[in-house]
Amino acid sequence: MKPWAMPLLRTAFLIFGVNLLLLSVALPLNSEQAGKPAPRAAMPTQSNRVTFTEVAAQSGITFRNENGASDEKYMVETFGSGVGVIDFDNDGLPDLFFANGADLAHGKPSPGNVLYRNLGNGKFGDVTAKAGVAGNGMFATGVTVGDYDNDGFLDVYVTGYGGNQLFRNNGDGTFSEVTAKAGVGGGGWSSSAAWVDYDRDGSLDLFVGRYIEYDLRKAPYCGYHKPGYRMYCDPQQFDGTPALLYHNNRDGTFTEVARKAGVANPAGKSLGVAIGDVDGGGWPDIFVANDGVRNFLYRNKGDGTFEDITYGAGVGFDMNGKALAGMGTEMVDLDGDGLPDIFFTAFSGQYNPLFRNLGKLVFDDVTVKAGLPTSVKTLGFGAKVFDYDNDGYPDIYVTNGHVTDNVSLYDPKLSYRQADLLYRNMGGGRFRDVSAESGPALRIQHVGRGLAVADFDNDGDLDVVVSDAGGSPLLLRNDGGNRNHWIGVRARGRESNRFGIGAKVHLSSGGRTQLREINPYGSYLSTSDTRLYFGLGNATLASIEIEWPSGKKQKIDNVRANQILFLDESDATR
């Protein structure tokens, strides 16, 4: 097969793909409720419809991603880079960190990462120079935020091509680059990463997904041999790379233990990483979305090691038994049964699958039952599950953009720049595409990559930030989501890690219980707000119970709506 054949096959699926009609059978929440759709909050009226408004430029965000696009068509140019939400100064206002690429074809270093401070008036200020986080000029890709030293200030880990960097927050508005000292420099081509206290010792460890074995000096030519037709190669032409797992030694250093822990599969071509407790056993598990090879679901055995349960769980392949080009991913309870489900994005001509957690470590591909399309022209990257309209039912946002800038030469039905998608949770396990009715921001054509959410203006509804490969990011302000009631949760661990990463929060209101984990990772190359938000619909009171990673629990009744609740582990008991 010619080297350009595989990319053509991927796009050719569009010619033969047929969207299935939406099924009228609702997905039951659990066996006791079979055939009984979950109660649904009232549908918003036309006047109450939530819209998103793009405000990046007027907010002072002038960052532009350097993707290094060149005639050499180096694959790293397609990657784009992520965005991290980080309240680095603990003033209660989420700030923004953008990783940046480089012009590798011409040997030019990166213009640098950029950190914006949230000024609290709808504006952001560039504080990169003062903070000292521009980086070492590498081609940066992912942004992972977490407090690895438990000093109460969020640190930043930046992945990239050729190595990674760790910036320790000094607590005074500046950061120190401590990669070598910490021993987390890595190597190869890293993608998404996540902080996770996998052994529950109270300190965050670090899982780093890596992509393919790729050498710029040996980059092959792919595509037709005619002017303008050279294209980016398919990842199936390259070997995979094992992930890295850094155990926190609790003295500012880490030890790499991926092989020992059982998560160093050399076939991996990791793009998305999501963390969650899939079986309710109390230990964080890891899902990896791979590009063109089967996914990985690693179950935490609670003894410092993981078991690959992908085949038995049924999340490695699509409904036809084929590996998808997995990109961004989320692990969140979408149907209210208390078990985290798995959603991830994939290539154009494929589909973005939703795997429902049936319990007992088994998942079912319910994409069709959920009313989601089984063939899409868009190419999805970042994905976030969040309740954009605060009705108590988590929704799905997907950002899109093709990897091949001249894809229209090969298939006129495809485009490089694409619009995003928003799927509203209708209850009963079903979703509806509301992109067209959610404001002009959802019609912007761009090259979407990283995606994160946060309540940037602290008005009670979650906003969206999207990075663009080779362009400017989008900051989408949520207008109207706070018409329904809401509660935010901010956690402070004591025995557990300082920001309560991995804690489970149960919220009961209006006759329903929602379960979320404090876990800002997932999506693609990005980190969202460490604060957890719940929509309440019309309810004005809620009961909240939190299970800390330490095993401690605490419960608070009659919590008033429309506030950010501070939970401190010192108030918890075993």
XYZ file of C-alpha atoms in Angstrom:
574
model
C 0.000 0.000 0.000
C 1.288 3.458 -0.890
C 2.258 5.674 2.057
C -0.576 8.044 1.310
C -3.224 5.358 1.105
C -4.171 5.132 4.761
C -5.161 8.792 5.157
C -7.277 8.483 2.040
C -9.016 5.421 3.432
C -9.866 7.312 6.604
C -11.576 10.118 4.728
C -13.144 7.719 2.226
C -15.399 6.380 4.962
C -17.499 9.504 4.437
C -18.529 8.357 0.994
C -20.037 5.157 2.337
C -21.097 6.252 5.841
C -24.828 6.574 6.435
C -26.243 8.227 9.526
C -28.595 5.904 11.379
C -32.043 7.152 12.316
C -32.398 8.058 15.979
C -33.962 5.219 17.912
C -37.048 5.943 19.935
C -36.114 3.554 22.754
C -34.746 5.446 25.765
C -31.634 4.113 27.476
C -32.560 2.993 31.007
C -30.536 4.346 33.887
C -30.292 0.962 35.648
C -31.965 -2.408 35.778
C -34.602 -1.254 38.274
C -35.602 1.586 35.955
C -35.616 -0.362 32.693
C -37.929 1.316 30.212
C -38.436 4.296 32.527
C -36.582 7.387 31.330
C -35.067 9.550 34.040
C -37.132 12.543 35.149
C -36.228 15.563 33.070
C -35.895 19.149 34.167
C -38.185 21.494 32.266
C -37.040 22.304 28.753
C -35.907 25.930 28.506
C -38.228 28.182 26.599
C -37.084 29.977 23.474
C -36.290 33.114 25.472
C -34.319 31.142 28.072
C -32.110 29.340 25.596
C -28.435 29.332 26.522
C -26.036 30.828 24.001
C -22.264 31.172 23.846
C -20.529 34.414 22.892
C -16.918 34.517 21.669
C -15.034 37.121 23.733
C -11.340 36.202 23.510
C -10.111 39.360 21.783
C -12.197 41.759 23.840
C -10.971 39.962 26.974
C -7.369 40.748 26.093
C -6.334 37.275 24.931
C -4.030 37.850 21.950
C -2.178 34.523 22.038
C -1.609 32.844 18.684
C -0.503 29.244 18.391
C 2.650 28.460 16.430
C 2.034 25.068 14.876
C 5.056 25.271 12.585
C 3.034 24.492 9.448
C 5.455 23.892 6.571
C 5.830 22.251 3.198
C 7.684 19.420 4.957
C 4.410 18.289 6.527
C 5.974 17.144 9.782
C 3.286 15.280 11.735
C 3.858 17.297 14.882
C 2.493 20.317 12.988
C -0.993 18.755 13.147
C -1.010 18.400 16.917
C -1.879 21.887 18.032
C -1.515 22.489 21.748
C -3.595 22.501 24.880
C -4.904 25.010 27.365
C -4.818 24.830 31.139
C -7.169 26.497 33.607
C -5.158 27.440 36.689
C -5.954 29.804 39.542
C -2.236 30.274 40.087
C -2.580 33.111 42.613
C -5.527 31.667 44.588
C -7.679 34.771 44.166
C -10.744 32.730 43.187
C -10.536 33.733 39.516
C -9.530 31.047 36.986
C -6.484 32.044 34.933
C -5.341 30.622 31.572
C -2.147 28.890 30.450
C -1.547 28.222 26.738
C 1.165 25.811 25.587
C 2.852 26.808 22.331
C 4.482 24.983 19.443
C 7.527 25.843 17.344
C 8.678 26.156 13.738
C 10.625 22.912 13.579
C 11.044 22.952 9.802
C 13.151 26.106 10.018
C 14.828 25.329 13.312
C 13.142 28.186 15.155
C 12.372 27.802 18.874
C 8.900 28.273 20.242
C 7.772 31.870 20.818
C 6.843 30.529 24.244
C 3.926 29.483 26.408
C 1.657 32.246 27.650
C 0.029 32.755 31.065
C -2.926 35.120 31.387
C -4.107 36.393 34.762
C -7.848 36.799 35.184
C -8.360 40.436 36.201
C -11.932 39.881 37.348
C -13.553 42.461 35.068
C -13.913 40.326 31.982
C -10.294 41.006 31.072
C -7.090 38.976 31.156
C -3.530 40.286 31.471
C -0.390 38.634 30.086
C 1.901 37.843 33.050
C 4.167 35.329 31.304
C 7.411 37.246 31.732
C 6.891 37.905 35.424
C 5.745 34.340 36.064
C 8.667 32.783 34.169
C 6.706 30.100 32.309
C 7.552 30.824 28.656
C 9.499 27.559 28.504
C 12.696 26.384 26.895
C 11.657 26.791 23.261
C 10.474 23.214 22.754
C 7.388 22.278 20.762
C 4.933 22.192 23.674
C 1.690 20.255 23.406
C -0.201 19.487 26.617
C -0.945 21.415 29.826
C -1.557 19.546 33.089
C -2.273 21.450 36.292
C -1.955 20.056 39.834
C -0.417 20.745 43.244
C 2.241 18.036 43.373
C 3.970 19.346 46.526
C 0.777 20.061 48.515
C 1.750 23.656 49.293
C -1.651 25.015 48.274
C -0.518 26.462 44.932
C -1.177 24.817 41.562
C 1.841 23.785 39.507
C 2.057 23.263 35.722
C 3.411 20.308 33.762
C 3.862 20.918 30.041
C 4.252 18.016 27.618
C 5.853 18.276 24.197
C 7.819 16.831 21.327
C 11.289 15.884 22.544
C 10.679 16.372 26.265
C 8.481 17.868 28.975
C 8.748 20.632 31.575
C 7.566 21.059 35.173
C 6.972 24.538 36.583
C 6.658 24.764 40.368
C 4.428 27.549 41.660
C 6.404 29.641 44.158
C 3.253 31.167 45.614
C 4.272 34.747 44.832
C 3.127 34.970 41.223
C 6.276 33.308 39.870
C 7.232 29.775 38.919
C 10.498 27.834 38.996
C 11.414 25.350 36.273
C 12.274 22.155 38.211
C 12.106 19.443 35.538
C 15.596 17.996 36.029
C 15.417 18.155 39.813
C 12.043 16.404 39.837
C 13.119 13.809 37.254
C 10.093 14.202 34.971
C 11.702 15.341 31.712
C 10.609 12.268 29.824
C 11.443 12.011 26.154
C 9.929 11.198 22.795
C 6.607 12.759 21.875
C 4.257 13.285 24.816
C 0.582 14.184 24.489
C -2.074 14.352 27.215
C -1.145 13.885 30.848
C -2.993 13.784 34.161
C -2.143 14.146 37.833
C -3.530 11.193 39.775
C -2.907 9.916 43.293
C -3.018 6.323 42.114
C -1.737 4.868 45.409
C -3.780 7.236 47.622
C -0.807 8.289 49.727
C -1.921 11.924 49.684
C 0.476 13.136 46.970
C -0.266 13.460 43.261
C 1.509 11.158 40.838
C 1.732 11.847 37.113
C 0.550 9.781 34.134
C 1.951 10.914 30.770
C 0.548 9.591 27.507
C 2.942 9.442 24.574
C 2.245 9.326 20.858
C 4.429 7.719 18.164
C 8.089 7.150 17.386
C 8.775 10.023 15.017
C 12.069 11.417 13.729
C 11.988 14.664 11.743
C 15.133 13.618 9.902
C 13.393 10.502 8.575
C 9.963 11.924 7.854
C 8.491 10.148 4.803
C 6.648 11.789 1.918
C 2.899 11.103 1.940
C 0.236 12.042 -0.592
C 0.247 12.506 -4.363
C 3.510 13.615 -5.950
C 2.103 16.772 -7.453
C 2.361 20.418 -6.344
C 0.193 21.210 -3.306
C -0.821 17.619 -2.674
C 1.759 16.524 -0.139
C -0.129 15.612 3.025
C 0.505 14.594 6.607
C 1.165 10.905 7.074
C -1.044 8.424 8.872
C 0.041 7.348 12.394
C -0.319 3.714 11.325
C 2.973 4.130 9.479
C 4.814 4.562 12.789
C 5.412 2.528 15.925
C 3.695 3.437 19.158
C 5.343 4.564 22.396
C 4.694 3.402 25.972
C 3.227 5.828 28.481
C 5.102 7.139 31.497
C 3.957 6.957 35.119
C 5.828 9.036 37.673
C 5.398 8.107 41.308
C 5.639 11.064 43.677
C 8.439 10.482 46.185
C 7.037 13.274 48.381
C 10.367 15.089 48.471
C 10.081 17.076 45.229
C 11.248 14.160 43.086
C 9.528 11.398 41.123
C 10.365 7.838 40.090
C 9.237 6.488 36.718
C 7.301 3.226 37.343
C 5.145 2.661 34.231
C 6.514 -0.800 33.453
C 6.376 -1.898 37.078
C 2.823 -0.607 37.401
C 1.650 -2.318 34.197
C 0.789 0.731 32.095
C 3.731 0.762 29.646
C 2.150 -0.821 26.570
C 4.536 -0.070 23.644
C 1.657 -0.246 21.148
C 0.096 2.881 22.578
C -0.442 5.964 20.432
C -1.982 8.035 23.191
C -3.861 11.258 22.530
C -6.482 11.460 25.282
C -6.240 10.456 28.949
C -9.136 10.310 31.420
C -9.194 9.323 35.087
C -12.091 7.868 37.088
C -13.169 5.052 39.378
C -14.908 2.753 36.901
C -15.941 0.079 39.391
C -16.549 2.126 42.532
C -13.677 0.388 44.272
C -12.212 3.625 45.575
C -9.077 3.558 43.422
C -8.569 5.799 40.361
C -8.487 3.968 37.039
C -7.045 5.224 33.745
C -8.553 5.297 30.249
C -6.342 6.072 27.255
C -7.764 6.997 23.832
C -5.315 5.778 21.182
C -4.962 6.882 17.576
C -5.642 3.987 15.224
C -4.950 1.180 17.706
C -7.161 -0.163 20.471
C -7.746 1.963 23.535
C -6.491 1.038 27.012
C -8.553 0.791 30.183
C -6.301 0.234 33.167
C -8.017 -0.911 36.368
C -6.232 0.086 39.543
C -5.634 -3.027 41.662
C -4.913 -0.986 44.787
C -1.417 -2.379 45.260
C 0.500 0.044 43.051
C -0.235 -1.876 39.864
C -2.879 -1.803 37.122
C -4.627 -4.466 35.088
C -5.492 -3.916 31.412
C -9.189 -4.848 31.265
C -9.916 -3.308 27.867
C -10.999 -6.459 26.076
C -13.381 -7.645 28.774
C -14.753 -4.148 29.341
C -15.522 -3.675 25.650
C -14.031 -0.199 25.218
C -11.104 -0.976 22.921
C -12.906 -0.841 19.587
C -15.960 0.617 17.881
C -19.264 -1.193 17.464
C -17.874 -2.982 14.403
C -14.795 -4.255 16.200
C -12.436 -1.759 14.574
C -9.954 0.557 16.247
C -10.913 4.216 16.046
C -8.618 7.216 15.782
C -9.258 8.247 19.374
C -8.456 11.863 20.255
C -9.919 13.564 23.347
C -11.790 11.682 26.059
C -13.941 12.063 29.167
C -14.897 9.662 31.968
C -18.070 10.984 33.645
C -21.425 9.614 34.790
C -23.734 10.744 31.995
C -26.899 8.816 32.834
C -27.135 9.287 36.587
C -26.615 5.685 37.665
C -23.518 6.477 39.733
C -21.079 4.806 37.339
C -18.668 6.802 35.150
C -19.235 6.366 31.424
C -16.641 6.923 28.698
C -16.882 9.288 25.736
C -14.186 10.092 23.204
C -13.762 11.825 19.874
C -12.478 10.306 16.649
C -11.623 10.917 12.994
C -13.897 12.216 10.244
C -15.858 9.387 8.655
C -15.862 7.598 12.009
C -17.979 8.535 15.031
C -17.571 9.829 18.575
C -18.575 6.843 20.713
C -20.344 6.825 24.053
C -19.708 3.755 26.190
C -22.207 3.258 29.022
C -20.866 1.674 32.186
C -23.064 -1.327 32.957
C -21.226 -2.176 36.158
C -19.066 -5.222 36.861
C -16.346 -3.768 34.572
C -18.465 -4.045 31.424
C -19.390 -1.212 29.017
C -21.821 -1.017 26.116
C -21.515 1.203 23.047
C -24.784 3.157 23.301
C -23.993 5.792 20.680
C -27.048 4.887 18.605
C -29.382 4.578 21.593
C -28.162 7.942 22.850
C -29.136 9.642 19.600
C -25.559 10.521 18.696
C -24.459 10.234 15.036
C -22.619 7.131 13.862
C -20.755 8.884 11.066
C -19.503 12.460 11.142
C -17.722 14.732 8.687
C -16.052 16.589 11.513
C -12.795 15.499 13.126
C -13.093 15.781 16.899
C -10.308 16.654 19.315
C -11.089 18.187 22.710
C -14.203 16.940 24.489
C -15.765 18.034 27.771
C -18.761 16.775 29.669
C -20.375 19.540 31.734
C -23.842 20.893 32.527
C -23.884 24.010 30.356
C -27.500 24.917 31.155
C -27.490 23.862 34.848
C -30.545 21.637 34.455
C -28.872 18.792 36.358
C -28.028 16.695 33.295
C -24.425 16.752 31.998
C -23.982 17.679 28.341
C -21.217 17.066 25.777
C -19.115 19.673 23.972
C -16.754 18.685 21.120
C -14.279 20.930 19.321
C -13.378 20.062 15.739
C -10.710 20.673 13.114
C -9.068 18.460 10.535
C -5.402 17.439 10.653
C -4.783 17.815 6.927
C -4.781 21.437 5.781
C -5.304 20.477 2.120
C -7.873 17.765 2.788
C -10.378 19.377 0.391
C -8.076 18.453 -2.503
C -8.656 14.807 -1.649
C -12.297 15.061 -0.629
C -14.232 18.259 -1.462
C -16.819 17.317 1.172
C -14.271 17.852 3.947
C -12.775 21.056 5.267
C -9.747 21.903 7.391
C -11.585 24.469 9.519
C -14.704 23.203 11.222
C -17.373 24.287 13.696
C -17.840 22.813 17.157
C -20.649 20.578 18.411
C -22.835 20.762 21.524
C -25.035 17.830 22.524
C -27.686 18.515 25.147
C -28.565 15.747 27.587
C -32.307 15.185 27.270
C -32.513 12.666 30.101
C -33.239 8.981 29.716
C -29.810 8.448 28.185
C -30.513 10.511 25.064
C -28.853 13.588 23.578
C -29.810 16.221 21.021
C -27.516 18.320 18.830
C -28.182 21.932 19.851
C -25.141 23.479 18.163
C -27.131 25.494 15.642
C -29.309 27.110 18.311
C -26.566 27.912 20.831
C -25.273 31.151 19.369
C -22.965 32.280 16.547
C -19.887 31.108 18.466
C -20.865 27.525 17.658
C -20.730 28.373 13.947
C -17.141 29.656 13.952
C -14.942 27.687 11.562
C -11.564 27.017 13.177
C -8.975 24.284 13.766
C -10.032 23.167 17.233
C -7.650 21.193 19.427
C -7.464 21.670 23.215
C -10.680 22.300 25.162
C -11.315 23.226 28.791
C -14.180 24.649 30.849
C -14.331 26.998 33.828
C -16.563 29.655 35.336
C -14.246 32.511 34.376
C -16.621 35.252 35.502
C -17.899 33.409 38.593
C -21.512 33.910 37.562
C -22.524 30.285 38.075
C -22.388 28.859 34.553
C -19.443 27.215 32.863
C -17.623 28.934 30.016
C -15.489 27.266 27.334
C -11.961 27.889 26.087
C -10.677 26.235 22.907
C -7.167 26.306 21.456
C -6.661 26.595 17.698
C -3.857 24.923 15.753
C -1.999 27.778 14.089
C -4.537 30.371 15.169
C -6.067 32.280 18.041
C -8.055 30.581 20.824
C -11.764 30.963 21.408
C -13.163 32.066 24.764
C -16.865 31.297 24.786
C -18.830 33.065 27.481
C -21.892 31.189 28.675
C -24.904 33.497 28.498
C -27.978 32.174 30.255
C -26.788 28.988 31.899
C -27.207 30.581 35.309
C -30.952 31.035 34.838
C -31.141 27.610 36.452
C -29.748 27.120 39.933
C -26.286 25.748 40.594
C -23.709 24.878 43.249
C -19.924 24.956 42.901
C -17.565 22.934 45.101
C -14.017 23.884 46.033
C -12.109 21.265 48.008
C -9.152 21.520 50.344
C -7.505 18.235 51.203
C -5.525 17.636 54.359
C -4.752 13.946 54.547
C -5.663 13.730 50.850
C -3.917 15.806 48.185
C -4.435 19.524 48.723
C -7.026 20.161 45.969
C -8.962 16.938 46.570
C -8.217 15.478 43.142
C -10.049 12.149 42.914
C -12.643 12.966 45.583
C -16.213 11.856 44.828
C -18.993 14.359 45.388
C -22.625 13.196 45.650
C -25.232 15.935 45.318
C -28.912 15.259 45.978
C -31.630 17.749 45.012
C -35.044 17.667 43.412
C -35.358 13.920 43.939
C -32.192 13.071 42.019
C -28.580 12.342 42.954
C -25.615 13.361 40.849
C -22.110 11.959 41.224
C -18.992 13.769 40.039
C -15.324 13.281 40.723
C -13.026 16.235 41.280
C -10.946 15.575 38.220
C -10.138 18.442 35.838
C -8.317 16.284 33.282
C -9.578 14.482 30.180
C -10.386 16.301 26.930
C -7.276 16.704 24.735
C -3.976 18.164 25.984
C -5.897 20.320 28.483
C -6.949 20.883 32.101
C -10.213 22.424 33.306
C -11.157 24.218 36.526
C -10.398 22.278 39.722
C -13.713 23.552 41.083
C -16.658 21.218 40.521
C -20.023 22.571 39.308
C -23.486 21.022 39.587
C -26.674 22.200 37.922
C -29.812 22.071 40.084
C -32.536 23.071 37.647
C -35.370 24.641 39.677
C -34.182 23.273 43.026
C -32.870 25.765 45.568
C -31.510 23.368 48.206
C -29.233 20.343 48.032
C -27.484 17.795 50.208
C -23.811 17.164 49.507
C -21.621 14.262 50.550
C -17.943 14.047 49.687
C -15.739 10.949 49.792
C -12.105 12.006 50.064
C -9.298 9.882 48.570
C -8.157 9.240 52.152
C -11.416 7.407 52.826
C -12.871 10.156 55.004
C -16.426 11.365 54.405
C -18.495 14.385 55.257
C -22.085 15.389 54.547
C -23.793 18.768 54.519
C -27.569 19.143 54.288
C -29.730 22.076 53.197
C -27.032 23.731 51.115
C -28.394 26.845 49.460
C -28.136 27.134 45.693
C -26.071 29.650 43.731
C -22.872 29.582 45.749
C -19.388 28.093 45.638
C -19.155 25.819 48.656
C -15.787 25.355 50.353
C -15.197 21.823 51.673
C -12.265 21.158 54.010
C -11.143 17.619 54.783
C -10.447 18.636 58.362
C -14.232 18.524 58.863
C -14.480 14.946 57.569
C -14.552 11.680 59.542
C -13.901 8.056 58.721
